[in-house]
Structure formats: structure tokens, C-alpha cells
Short mmCIF file of C-alpha atoms in Angstrom, two decimals:
data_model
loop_
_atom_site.label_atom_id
_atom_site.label_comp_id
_atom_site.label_asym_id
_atom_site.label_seq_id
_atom_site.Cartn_x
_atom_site.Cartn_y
_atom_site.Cartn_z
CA UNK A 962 3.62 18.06 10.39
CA UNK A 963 5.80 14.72 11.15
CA UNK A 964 5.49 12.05 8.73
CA UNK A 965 4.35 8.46 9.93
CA UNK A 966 7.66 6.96 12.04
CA UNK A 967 9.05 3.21 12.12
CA UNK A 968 11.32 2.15 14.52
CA UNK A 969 13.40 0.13 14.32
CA UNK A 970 14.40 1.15 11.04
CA UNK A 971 16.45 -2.22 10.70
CA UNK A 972 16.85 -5.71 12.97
CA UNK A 973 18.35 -9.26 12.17
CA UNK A 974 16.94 -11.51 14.53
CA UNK A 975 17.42 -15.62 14.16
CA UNK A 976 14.83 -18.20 13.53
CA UNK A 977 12.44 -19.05 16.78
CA UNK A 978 13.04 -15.36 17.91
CA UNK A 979 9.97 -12.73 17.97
CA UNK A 980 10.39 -9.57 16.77
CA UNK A 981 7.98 -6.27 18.20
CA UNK A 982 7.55 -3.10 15.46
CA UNK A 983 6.53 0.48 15.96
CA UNK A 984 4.72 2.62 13.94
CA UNK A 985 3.18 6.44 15.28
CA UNK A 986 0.86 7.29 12.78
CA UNK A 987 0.66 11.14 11.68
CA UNK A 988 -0.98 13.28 14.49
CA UNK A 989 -4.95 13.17 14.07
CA UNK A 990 -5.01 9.99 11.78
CA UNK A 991 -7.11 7.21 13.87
CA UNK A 992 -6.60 4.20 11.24
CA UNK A 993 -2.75 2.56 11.11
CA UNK A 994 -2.55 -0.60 8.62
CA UNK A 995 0.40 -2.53 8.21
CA UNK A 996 2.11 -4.54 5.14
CA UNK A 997 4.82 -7.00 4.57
CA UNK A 998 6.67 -6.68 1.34
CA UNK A 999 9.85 -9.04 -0.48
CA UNK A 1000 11.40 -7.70 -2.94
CA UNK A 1001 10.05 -7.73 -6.20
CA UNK A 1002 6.66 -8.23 -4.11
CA UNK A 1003 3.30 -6.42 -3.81
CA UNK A 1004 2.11 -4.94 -0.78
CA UNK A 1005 0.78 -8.07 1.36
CA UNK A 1006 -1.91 -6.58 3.90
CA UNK A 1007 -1.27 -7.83 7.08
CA UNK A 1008 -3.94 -5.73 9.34
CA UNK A 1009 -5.70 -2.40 9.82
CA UNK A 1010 -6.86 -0.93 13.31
CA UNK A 1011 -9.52 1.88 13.64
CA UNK A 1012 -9.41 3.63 17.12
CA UNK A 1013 -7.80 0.71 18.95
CA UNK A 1014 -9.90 -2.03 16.99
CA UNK A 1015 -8.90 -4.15 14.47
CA UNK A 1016 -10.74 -3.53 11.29
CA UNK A 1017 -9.61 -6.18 8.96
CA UNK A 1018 -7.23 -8.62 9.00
CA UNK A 1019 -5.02 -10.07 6.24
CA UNK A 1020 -4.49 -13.31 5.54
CA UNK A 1021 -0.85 -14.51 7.53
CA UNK A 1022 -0.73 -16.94 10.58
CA UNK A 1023 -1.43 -16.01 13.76
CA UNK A 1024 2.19 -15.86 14.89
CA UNK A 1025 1.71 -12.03 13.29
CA UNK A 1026 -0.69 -10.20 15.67
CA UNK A 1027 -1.03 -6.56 16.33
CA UNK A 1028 -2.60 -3.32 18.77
CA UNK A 1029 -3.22 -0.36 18.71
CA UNK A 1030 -3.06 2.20 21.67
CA UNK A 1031 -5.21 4.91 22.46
CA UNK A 1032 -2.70 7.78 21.36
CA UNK A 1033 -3.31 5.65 18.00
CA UNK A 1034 0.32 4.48 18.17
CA UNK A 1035 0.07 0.82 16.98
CA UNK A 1036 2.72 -1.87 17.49
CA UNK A 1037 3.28 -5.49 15.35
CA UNK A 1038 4.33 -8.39 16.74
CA UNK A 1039 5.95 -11.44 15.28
CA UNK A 1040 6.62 -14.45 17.17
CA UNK A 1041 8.23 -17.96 16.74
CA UNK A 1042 10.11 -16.45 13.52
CA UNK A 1043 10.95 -17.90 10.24
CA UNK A 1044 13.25 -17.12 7.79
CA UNK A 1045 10.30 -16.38 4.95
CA UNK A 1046 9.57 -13.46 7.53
CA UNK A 1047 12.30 -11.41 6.35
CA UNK A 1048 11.47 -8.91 4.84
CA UNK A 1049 10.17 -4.48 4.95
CA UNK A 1050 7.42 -4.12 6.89
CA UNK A 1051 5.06 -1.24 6.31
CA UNK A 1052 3.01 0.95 8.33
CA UNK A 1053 0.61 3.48 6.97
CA UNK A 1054 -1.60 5.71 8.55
CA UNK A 1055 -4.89 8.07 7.20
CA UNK A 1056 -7.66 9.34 9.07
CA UNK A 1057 -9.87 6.19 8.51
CA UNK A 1058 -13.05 8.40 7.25
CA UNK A 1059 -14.69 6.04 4.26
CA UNK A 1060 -15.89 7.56 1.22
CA UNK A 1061 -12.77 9.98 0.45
CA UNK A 1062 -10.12 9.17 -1.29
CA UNK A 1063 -8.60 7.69 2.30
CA UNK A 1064 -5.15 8.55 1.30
CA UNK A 1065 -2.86 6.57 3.25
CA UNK A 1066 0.46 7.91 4.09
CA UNK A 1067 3.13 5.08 4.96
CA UNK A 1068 6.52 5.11 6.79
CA UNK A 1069 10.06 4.33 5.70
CA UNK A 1070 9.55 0.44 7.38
CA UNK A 1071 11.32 -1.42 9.28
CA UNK A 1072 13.35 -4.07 7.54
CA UNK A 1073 13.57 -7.41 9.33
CA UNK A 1074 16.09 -10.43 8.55
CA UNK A 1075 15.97 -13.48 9.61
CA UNK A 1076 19.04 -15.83 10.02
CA UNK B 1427 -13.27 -12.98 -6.14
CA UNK B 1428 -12.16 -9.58 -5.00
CA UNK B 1429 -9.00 -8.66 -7.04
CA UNK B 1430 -7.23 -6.15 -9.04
CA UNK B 1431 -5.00 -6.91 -12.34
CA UNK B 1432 -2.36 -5.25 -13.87
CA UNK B 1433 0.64 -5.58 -15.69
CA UNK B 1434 3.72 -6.96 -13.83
CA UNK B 1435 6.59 -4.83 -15.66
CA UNK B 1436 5.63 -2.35 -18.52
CA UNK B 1437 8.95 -0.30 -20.33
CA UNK B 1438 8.71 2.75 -22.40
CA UNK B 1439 11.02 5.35 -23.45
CA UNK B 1440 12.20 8.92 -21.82
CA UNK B 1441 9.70 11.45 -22.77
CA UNK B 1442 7.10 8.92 -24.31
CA UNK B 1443 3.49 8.41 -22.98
CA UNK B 1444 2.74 5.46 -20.97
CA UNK B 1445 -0.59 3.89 -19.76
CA UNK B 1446 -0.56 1.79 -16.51
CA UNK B 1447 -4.00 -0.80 -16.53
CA UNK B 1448 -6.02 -1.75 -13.86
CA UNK B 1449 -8.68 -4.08 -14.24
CA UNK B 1450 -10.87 -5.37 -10.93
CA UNK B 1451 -13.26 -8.00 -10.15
CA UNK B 1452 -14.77 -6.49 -6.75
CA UNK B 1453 -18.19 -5.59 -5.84
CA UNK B 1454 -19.01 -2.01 -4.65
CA UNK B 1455 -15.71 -0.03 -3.61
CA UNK B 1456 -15.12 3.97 -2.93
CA UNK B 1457 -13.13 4.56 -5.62
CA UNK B 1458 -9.60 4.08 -7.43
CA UNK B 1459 -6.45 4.69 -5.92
CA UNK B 1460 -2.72 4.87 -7.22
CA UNK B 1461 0.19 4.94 -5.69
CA UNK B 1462 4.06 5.47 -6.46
CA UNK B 1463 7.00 3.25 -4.91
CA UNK B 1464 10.27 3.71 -5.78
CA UNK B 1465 12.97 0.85 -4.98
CA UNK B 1466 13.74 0.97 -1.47
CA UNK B 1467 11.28 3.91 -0.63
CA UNK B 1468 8.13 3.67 0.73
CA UNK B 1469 4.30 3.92 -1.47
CA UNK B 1470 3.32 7.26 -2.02
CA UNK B 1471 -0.50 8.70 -2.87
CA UNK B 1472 -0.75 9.49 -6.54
CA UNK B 1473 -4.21 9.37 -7.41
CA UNK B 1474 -7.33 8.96 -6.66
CA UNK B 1475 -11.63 8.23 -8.92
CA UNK B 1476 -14.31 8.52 -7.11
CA UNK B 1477 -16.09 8.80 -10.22
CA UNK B 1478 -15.90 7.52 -13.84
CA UNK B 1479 -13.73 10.59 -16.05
CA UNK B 1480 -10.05 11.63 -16.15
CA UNK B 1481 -8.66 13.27 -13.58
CA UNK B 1482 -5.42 15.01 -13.98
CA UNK B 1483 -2.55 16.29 -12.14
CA UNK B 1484 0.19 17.53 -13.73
CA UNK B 1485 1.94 14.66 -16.02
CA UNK B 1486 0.20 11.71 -14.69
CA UNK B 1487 -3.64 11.26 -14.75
CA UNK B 1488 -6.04 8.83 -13.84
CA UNK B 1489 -9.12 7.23 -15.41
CA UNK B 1490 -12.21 4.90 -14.02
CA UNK B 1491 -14.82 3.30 -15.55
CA UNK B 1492 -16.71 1.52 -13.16
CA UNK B 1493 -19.42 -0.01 -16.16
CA UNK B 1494 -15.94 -1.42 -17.47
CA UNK B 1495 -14.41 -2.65 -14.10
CA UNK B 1496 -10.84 -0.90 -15.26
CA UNK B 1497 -8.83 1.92 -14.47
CA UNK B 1498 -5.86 3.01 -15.67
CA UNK B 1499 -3.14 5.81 -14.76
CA UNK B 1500 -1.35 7.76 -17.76
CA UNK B 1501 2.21 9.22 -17.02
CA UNK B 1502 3.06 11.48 -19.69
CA UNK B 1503 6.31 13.18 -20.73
CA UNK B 1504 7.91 10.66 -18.64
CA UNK B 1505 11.34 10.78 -16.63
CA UNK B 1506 13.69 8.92 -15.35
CA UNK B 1507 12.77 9.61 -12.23
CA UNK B 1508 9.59 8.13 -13.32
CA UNK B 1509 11.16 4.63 -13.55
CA UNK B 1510 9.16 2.70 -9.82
CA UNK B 1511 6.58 0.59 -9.12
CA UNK B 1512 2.69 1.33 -10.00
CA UNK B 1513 -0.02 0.20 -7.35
CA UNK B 1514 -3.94 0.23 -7.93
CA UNK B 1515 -6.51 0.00 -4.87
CA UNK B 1516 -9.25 -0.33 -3.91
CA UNK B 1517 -11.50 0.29 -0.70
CA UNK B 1518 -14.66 -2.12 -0.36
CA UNK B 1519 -17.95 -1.30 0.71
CA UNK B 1520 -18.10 -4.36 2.51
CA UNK B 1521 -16.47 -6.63 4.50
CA UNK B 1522 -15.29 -3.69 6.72
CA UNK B 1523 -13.97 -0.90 4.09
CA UNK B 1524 -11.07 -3.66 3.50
CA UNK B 1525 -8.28 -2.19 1.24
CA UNK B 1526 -7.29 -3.95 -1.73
CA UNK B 1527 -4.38 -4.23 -3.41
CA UNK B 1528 -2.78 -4.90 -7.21
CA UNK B 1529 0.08 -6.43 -7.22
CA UNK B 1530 2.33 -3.42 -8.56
CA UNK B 1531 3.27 -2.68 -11.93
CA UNK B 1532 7.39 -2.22 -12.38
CA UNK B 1533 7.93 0.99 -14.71
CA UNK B 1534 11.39 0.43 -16.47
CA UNK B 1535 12.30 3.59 -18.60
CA UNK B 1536 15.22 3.34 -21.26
CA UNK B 1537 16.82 7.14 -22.17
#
């Protein structure tokens, strides 16, 4: 079956701009999370939704804010940007049942730059 | 806190054994996760304790011992291809089944 898809794959945009990110989650999975990540960087969680509901929420300003539809299609949003947003954003997507091992499959990202 | 530790960069040598550590101050979590990244690719699902033991698959197994707060993940014969970064997680019980993260562990191998 199709693997989790990010568009766009890449995007420059320039400080003040905002900047709108797609992810479709594997067909079936209910839970999409998403993650920012510069290089040489961890995986920072940004924010998880659960059958159009926000389930947790990392800890980045609220110029990063996020939905998810009811196909379970989920799109980011970034406004006002900086340049210390550039960087691969992640999407990942599982079937959001607790207990298991919850595996989360992620896409390729979308890399944003900022100039 | 809630947090998971390991190593920032560990290096070993083609066809060597090499242990990964993951140690966690959290309170109640499903279990232990690990996951593979290699530069410019996206994480992939190694891994995963639900209980304390070993668990093996293939060249790479995983440990947990929850009385010990630590993990670890143990690549064996290792490759080149091996060389990426290592990431632990967690799920908590609480606080809405958040997922947490180590901060990655950088596998350099040397032929």
C-alpha cells in the first residue's frame, strides 16, 4: 500500500512569509504527528492529531498550528516565518491504537528554507 | 522530568558489535521503541519492548528493563550501511499517550 506522502517535497520562502504543508497519512491510519528537524538535530515534536483532534501538542509558538481532515489528511501551517524555521519537517502516521508497539511510519518531509 | 538519554555519537568498527543505550526518567509508558534514520532519509521502525527481555530480529536486537529505567539496542555484525542515526521512544500513559523522544544517537562506522 502507498507510503505516507509530503508535498511539497521542497520550498524557500522569505522571512514574514507563511508556509502551508501536506501530509496523507497511509490509508486506515487515524493518528498523523508531525516533527521539525535541523541537521544534526533530534526529532522536535511539534503535534499529533487523532481523528481530527489534536492529541498533544509540542512545545513551539503558536505561529505553528495544525488540522486534520476527516479523510485523516492533516495539513501544518507556519505563519509570520523566521529564518530558525528552516528546516525538514516530518509527518508520520500509525493507526493511533495505544498499547502496541504504535509503529509510526513517516514521510520523506518537506524541507523548508527560509531567506 | 519525562526524558530519554543516550549517547550523542558512538563509533565502532565494520563487523564489530555495538550497543546503543537508552536510559529514561518517565513514569508509566507502553513500551520501548527504536528507530533508524539515515542522513537525509526519513526515521524508520526498528524495534519495539513491551516487556523486560531481548528481543531479536535479525542483527539488531533490543533490550528493556523497566526496574532499571534503560534500554538499549545491539547491532551486531555491523555494516556500513549500518552507519545513521539511533532514536529511543517512548509512549506515556499519561498526559494523552504523548510520544517521547531521545535525542538520536549518530552511528559512525570505520571499515
Amino acid at each position: 500500500k502507498a507510503g505516507v506522502t509530503q508535498t511539497p517535497r521542497y520550498l524557500i520562502k522569505t522571512r514574514g512569509q507563511q508556509v502551508t504543508l501536506s501530509c496523507s497519512p497511509i490509508s486506515g491510519h487515524r493518528s498523523v504527528s508531525w516533527y521539525q528537524q535541523t541537521p544534526g538535530q533530534g526529532l522536535q515534536f511539534l503535534f499529533e492529531y487523532f481523528s481530527e483532534t489534536q492529541r498533544n501538542k509540542g512545545n513551539f509558538p503558536g505561529r505553528f498550528s495544525g488540522r486534520q481532515f476527516s479523510n485523516s489528511r492533516s495539513e501544518m501551517n507556519v505563519s509570520t516565518l523566521e529564518l530558525g524555521d528552516s528546516a525538514l519537517y516530518l509527518c508520520a502516521s500509525s493507526s493511533g491504537q495505544l498499547g502496541g508497539p504504535g509503529e509510526l511510519f513517516f514521510g520523506e518531509g518537506s524541507r523548508l528554507t527560509v531567506l | 522530568g519525562q526524558s530519554l538519554e543516550q549517547p550523542s555519537e558512538v563509533t565502532a568498527v565494520e563487523g564489530a558489535i555495538v550497543q546503543i543505550n537508552c536510559t529514561y526518567q518517565t513514569s508509566g509508558f507502553y513500551g520501548l521503541s527504536w528507530y533508524q534514520q539515515h542522513d537525509g532519509g526519513a526515521p524508520t521502525f526498528l524495534s519495539y519492548n513491551a516487556l523486560d527481555g531481548l528481543e531479536e530480529t535479525g542483527r539488531f536486537s533490543s533490550f528493556l528493563s523497566r526496574s532499571d529505567s534503560y534500554g538499549y539496542l545491539l547491532l551486531q555484525e555491523l555494516q556500513m550501511k549500518d552507519s545513521a542515526s539511533y532514536f529511543c521512544a517512548v509512549r506515556r500513559l499519561d498526559s494523552n499517550y504523548q510520544l517521547i523522544w531521545g535525542a538520536g544517537t549518530k552511528l559512525i562506522i570505520k571499515p
